[in-house]
Amino acid sequence: KAGVTQTPRYLIKTRGQQVTLSCSPISGHRSVSWYQQTPGQGLQFLFEYFSETQRNKGNFPGRFSGRQFSNSRSEMNVSTLELGDSALYLCASSLAFLSNSPLHFGNGTRLTVT
Amino acid sequence: KNEVEQSPQNLTAQEGEFITINCSYSVGISALHWLQQHPGGGIVSLFMLSSGKKKHGRLIATINIQEKHSSLHITASHPRDSAVYICAVLASGSRLTFGEGTQLTVNP
């Protein structure tokens, strides 16, 4: 079974631009959650999607958004990029709700904002 | 004070030693995860537990809900166990909150 796939692996953007990251979950998994990891703040929860609906959102500004498609693939978008958005963005998939199932992580997208 | 506290922050051990990493949390939770992160960023889920104890190979995880505390033990440690170990709790609202991680280095 293929694992969680995140694309692209690396991305360099300029302040003010926007970016879209993609996450393909394990086949059959319906929950996709997103996380930001920085040296200063560690790992932080961004949001979780289940059956195309956002179930939960972390404490991030509205510039961070996401969506999930009918095939469970998910995208997250960051608009008006700031230097502080430079981070490793990870997604994880699980069979059911975040609270009920083990997580399977992708390898992440490393975003650098210059 | 962080909702999830891990100790120690850094740990260096000799191959074969028994290792314990601790996680304390301050909120009510429905589940606790132990994660392993290798250089390069990939994260592997080691355990998800809500009570008692789980074992997988040389790894053992325990949780005491009343004391709001969990431990991850590694028996007969090996250099390939070198990684960052992260505790994460699933509190009300189904949001994962992470500890700062424990950097483990096992020397041959």
CSV table of C-alpha atoms in Angstrom, one decimal:
chain,number,residue,atom,x,y,z
A,1,LYS,CA,0.0,0.0,0.0
A,2,ALA,CA,1.4,3.4,-0.9
A,3,GLY,CA,2.1,5.8,1.9
A,4,VAL,CA,1.1,9.4,2.4
A,5,THR,CA,2.5,11.5,-0.5
A,6,GLN,CA,3.2,15.2,-0.2
A,7,THR,CA,4.2,17.4,-3.1
A,8,PRO,CA,6.3,19.2,-3.7
A,9,ARG,CA,9.2,18.2,-1.3
A,10,TYR,CA,10.9,21.6,-1.5
A,11,LEU,CA,9.6,25.0,-2.4
A,12,ILE,CA,11.1,28.5,-2.4
A,13,LYS,CA,8.8,31.5,-2.5
A,14,THR,CA,9.0,35.2,-2.1
A,15,ARG,CA,7.2,37.3,0.6
A,16,GLY,CA,3.7,38.3,-0.6
A,17,GLN,CA,3.3,35.3,-2.9
A,18,GLN,CA,0.9,32.4,-2.2
A,19,VAL,CA,1.6,28.7,-2.2
A,20,THR,CA,-0.4,25.5,-2.5
A,21,LEU,CA,0.8,22.2,-1.0
A,22,SER,CA,-0.7,18.8,-1.8
A,23,CYS,CA,-1.3,15.7,0.3
A,24,SER,CA,-2.5,12.3,-1.0
A,25,PRO,CA,-3.5,10.1,1.9
A,26,ILE,CA,-3.2,6.3,2.1
A,27,SER,CA,-5.9,4.6,0.0
A,28,GLY,CA,-9.1,4.3,2.1
A,29,HIS,CA,-8.1,6.9,4.7
A,30,ARG,CA,-10.7,9.7,5.0
A,31,SER,CA,-9.0,12.0,7.5
A,32,VAL,CA,-6.2,14.3,6.5
A,33,SER,CA,-4.6,16.7,9.0
A,34,TRP,CA,-1.9,19.3,8.5
A,35,TYR,CA,0.9,20.5,10.7
A,36,GLN,CA,3.6,23.2,10.7
A,37,GLN,CA,7.0,22.5,12.2
A,38,THR,CA,9.5,25.3,12.9
A,39,PRO,CA,12.6,25.4,15.1
A,40,GLY,CA,11.1,28.0,17.4
A,41,GLN,CA,7.5,26.7,17.8
A,42,GLY,CA,7.9,23.0,17.2
A,43,LEU,CA,5.0,21.1,15.7
A,44,GLN,CA,1.7,22.8,15.6
A,45,PHE,CA,-1.7,21.6,14.4
A,46,LEU,CA,-3.1,23.5,11.4
A,47,PHE,CA,-6.4,21.8,10.5
A,48,GLU,CA,-8.1,18.5,10.0
A,49,TYR,CA,-10.4,17.5,7.1
A,50,PHE,CA,-12.8,14.5,7.1
A,51,SER,CA,-15.1,13.7,4.2
A,52,GLU,CA,-14.4,17.1,2.5
A,53,THR,CA,-15.3,19.0,5.7
A,54,GLN,CA,-13.0,20.9,8.0
A,55,ARG,CA,-13.5,19.4,11.5
A,56,ASN,CA,-10.9,21.4,13.4
A,57,LYS,CA,-8.6,24.4,13.0
A,58,GLY,CA,-5.6,25.4,15.0
A,59,ASN,CA,-4.6,28.9,16.0
A,60,PHE,CA,-3.4,30.2,12.7
A,61,PRO,CA,-4.4,33.3,10.8
A,62,GLY,CA,-6.9,33.2,7.9
A,63,ARG,CA,-4.0,33.2,5.4
A,64,PHE,CA,-3.8,29.5,6.1
A,65,SER,CA,-6.6,27.6,4.4
A,66,GLY,CA,-7.2,24.1,3.1
A,67,ARG,CA,-9.7,21.8,1.4
A,68,GLN,CA,-10.3,18.2,0.8
A,69,PHE,CA,-11.5,16.6,-2.4
A,70,SER,CA,-13.9,13.7,-2.9
A,71,ASN,CA,-11.0,11.3,-3.3
A,72,SER,CA,-9.7,12.4,0.1
A,73,ARG,CA,-6.7,14.3,-1.4
A,74,SER,CA,-6.1,17.5,0.4
A,75,GLU,CA,-4.5,20.8,-0.3
A,76,MET,CA,-3.4,23.6,1.9
A,77,ASN,CA,-2.9,27.2,0.8
A,78,VAL,CA,-1.0,30.0,2.3
A,79,SER,CA,-1.6,33.4,0.9
A,80,THR,CA,0.5,36.6,1.3
A,81,LEU,CA,3.5,34.7,2.5
A,82,GLU,CA,5.6,36.0,5.4
A,83,LEU,CA,9.2,35.1,6.3
A,84,GLY,CA,7.9,33.4,9.4
A,85,ASP,CA,5.9,30.9,7.3
A,86,SER,CA,9.2,29.2,6.4
A,87,ALA,CA,8.7,25.8,7.9
A,88,LEU,CA,8.3,22.1,7.3
A,89,TYR,CA,4.6,21.4,6.5
A,90,LEU,CA,3.5,17.9,7.3
A,91,CYS,CA,0.3,16.1,6.6
A,92,ALA,CA,-1.0,12.9,8.1
A,93,SER,CA,-3.8,10.6,7.2
A,94,SER,CA,-5.9,8.3,9.3
A,95,LEU,CA,-8.8,5.9,8.7
A,96,ALA,CA,-11.3,7.8,10.7
A,97,PHE,CA,-11.5,10.8,12.9
A,98,LEU,CA,-8.2,12.1,14.3
A,99,SER,CA,-9.3,11.0,17.7
A,100,ASN,CA,-9.9,7.4,16.8
A,101,SER,CA,-7.1,6.2,14.6
A,102,PRO,CA,-3.3,6.1,14.4
A,103,LEU,CA,-1.6,8.7,12.2
A,104,HIS,CA,0.4,8.1,9.1
A,105,PHE,CA,2.7,11.0,8.1
A,106,GLY,CA,4.0,12.1,4.8
A,107,ASN,CA,7.6,13.2,4.4
A,108,GLY,CA,6.6,16.9,4.4
A,109,THR,CA,7.1,19.9,2.2
A,110,ARG,CA,9.9,22.2,3.2
A,111,LEU,CA,8.9,25.8,2.4
A,112,THR,CA,11.4,28.6,2.4
A,113,VAL,CA,10.1,32.2,2.1
A,114,THR,CA,12.7,34.8,1.1
B,1,LYS,CA,3.5,26.6,31.0
B,2,ASN,CA,3.1,24.3,27.9
B,3,GLU,CA,0.2,21.9,27.9
B,4,VAL,CA,2.6,19.1,27.1
B,5,GLU,CA,6.0,18.8,28.7
B,6,GLN,CA,8.7,16.3,27.8
B,7,SER,CA,11.8,15.3,29.6
B,8,PRO,CA,14.7,15.1,29.1
B,9,GLN,CA,15.1,17.5,26.1
B,10,ASN,CA,18.3,15.7,25.2
B,11,LEU,CA,19.5,12.2,26.0
B,12,THR,CA,22.8,10.5,25.1
B,13,ALA,CA,23.1,6.8,25.8
B,14,GLN,CA,25.5,3.9,25.0
B,15,GLU,CA,24.3,1.1,22.9
B,16,GLY,CA,22.4,-1.5,24.9
B,17,GLU,CA,21.2,0.9,27.6
B,18,PHE,CA,17.6,1.1,28.8
B,19,ILE,CA,16.1,4.5,27.9
B,20,THR,CA,13.1,6.3,29.3
B,21,ILE,CA,11.5,9.4,27.9
B,22,ASN,CA,8.7,11.1,29.9
B,23,CYS,CA,5.7,13.2,28.9
B,24,SER,CA,3.4,15.1,31.3
B,25,TYR,CA,0.3,17.0,30.2
B,26,SER,CA,-2.1,19.3,31.9
B,27,VAL,CA,-5.4,18.8,30.1
B,28,GLY,CA,-7.9,16.1,29.8
B,29,ILE,CA,-7.1,13.9,26.8
B,30,SER,CA,-8.8,11.2,24.8
B,31,ALA,CA,-5.5,9.8,23.4
B,32,LEU,CA,-1.8,10.2,23.5
B,33,HIS,CA,0.6,9.6,20.6
B,34,TRP,CA,4.3,8.8,20.6
B,35,LEU,CA,6.1,9.8,17.4
B,36,GLN,CA,9.6,9.3,16.1
B,37,GLN,CA,11.2,11.8,13.7
B,38,HIS,CA,14.5,11.1,11.9
B,39,PRO,CA,16.8,13.7,10.4
B,40,GLY,CA,15.2,14.8,7.1
B,41,GLY,CA,11.8,15.3,8.8
B,42,GLY,CA,9.9,12.1,8.2
B,43,ILE,CA,7.6,11.2,11.2
B,44,VAL,CA,6.6,7.7,12.2
B,45,SER,CA,3.8,7.0,14.6
B,46,LEU,CA,5.0,4.6,17.3
B,47,PHE,CA,2.0,4.3,19.6
B,48,MET,CA,-1.4,5.6,20.1
B,49,LEU,CA,-2.8,4.9,23.6
B,50,SER,CA,-5.5,6.0,25.9
B,51,SER,CA,-4.8,3.7,28.9
B,52,GLY,CA,-2.4,1.1,30.2
B,53,LYS,CA,0.6,-0.1,28.3
B,54,LYS,CA,1.6,-1.1,24.7
B,55,LYS,CA,4.6,-2.9,23.5
B,56,HIS,CA,6.1,-3.2,20.0
B,57,GLY,CA,9.5,-4.9,19.7
B,58,ARG,CA,11.9,-3.1,22.0
B,59,LEU,CA,9.6,-0.2,22.5
B,60,ILE,CA,7.1,0.1,25.4
B,61,ALA,CA,4.7,2.9,26.1
B,62,THR,CA,2.7,3.4,29.3
B,63,ILE,CA,0.2,6.0,30.3
B,64,ASN,CA,-1.3,6.9,33.7
B,65,ILE,CA,-4.4,8.9,33.0
B,66,GLN,CA,-4.9,9.9,36.7
B,67,GLU,CA,-1.4,11.3,36.9
B,68,LYS,CA,-1.5,12.8,33.4
B,69,HIS,CA,1.8,11.1,32.6
B,70,SER,CA,3.2,8.8,29.9
B,71,SER,CA,6.6,7.2,29.4
B,72,LEU,CA,8.3,5.7,26.4
B,73,HIS,CA,10.9,3.0,27.1
B,74,ILE,CA,13.5,1.6,24.7
B,75,THR,CA,15.1,-1.6,25.8
B,76,ALA,CA,18.6,-2.6,24.5
B,77,SER,CA,19.0,0.7,22.7
B,78,HIS,CA,20.8,0.8,19.3
B,79,PRO,CA,22.3,3.6,17.3
B,80,ARG,CA,19.5,3.3,14.8
B,81,ASP,CA,17.1,4.5,17.6
B,82,SER,CA,18.8,7.9,17.4
B,83,ALA,CA,16.0,10.3,16.5
B,84,VAL,CA,13.7,12.9,18.0
B,85,TYR,CA,10.8,11.4,20.0
B,86,ILE,CA,7.7,13.5,20.3
B,87,CYS,CA,4.7,13.1,22.6
B,88,ALA,CA,1.4,14.5,21.3
B,89,VAL,CA,-1.9,14.6,23.1
B,90,LEU,CA,-5.4,14.7,21.7
B,91,ALA,CA,-7.4,17.0,23.9
B,92,SER,CA,-11.0,18.2,23.7
B,93,GLY,CA,-11.9,19.6,20.3
B,94,SER,CA,-9.8,16.9,18.7
B,95,ARG,CA,-6.7,19.1,18.3
B,96,LEU,CA,-3.3,17.5,18.6
B,97,THR,CA,-0.9,19.4,20.9
B,98,PHE,CA,2.8,18.4,20.8
B,99,GLY,CA,5.6,18.3,23.2
B,100,GLU,CA,8.9,19.9,22.2
B,101,GLY,CA,10.5,16.6,21.6
B,102,THR,CA,13.4,14.6,23.1
B,103,GLN,CA,16.6,14.3,21.0
B,104,LEU,CA,18.0,10.8,21.6
B,105,THR,CA,21.5,9.9,20.5
B,106,VAL,CA,22.7,6.3,21.0
B,107,ASN,CA,26.4,5.8,20.6
B,108,PRO,CA,27.9,2.5,19.5
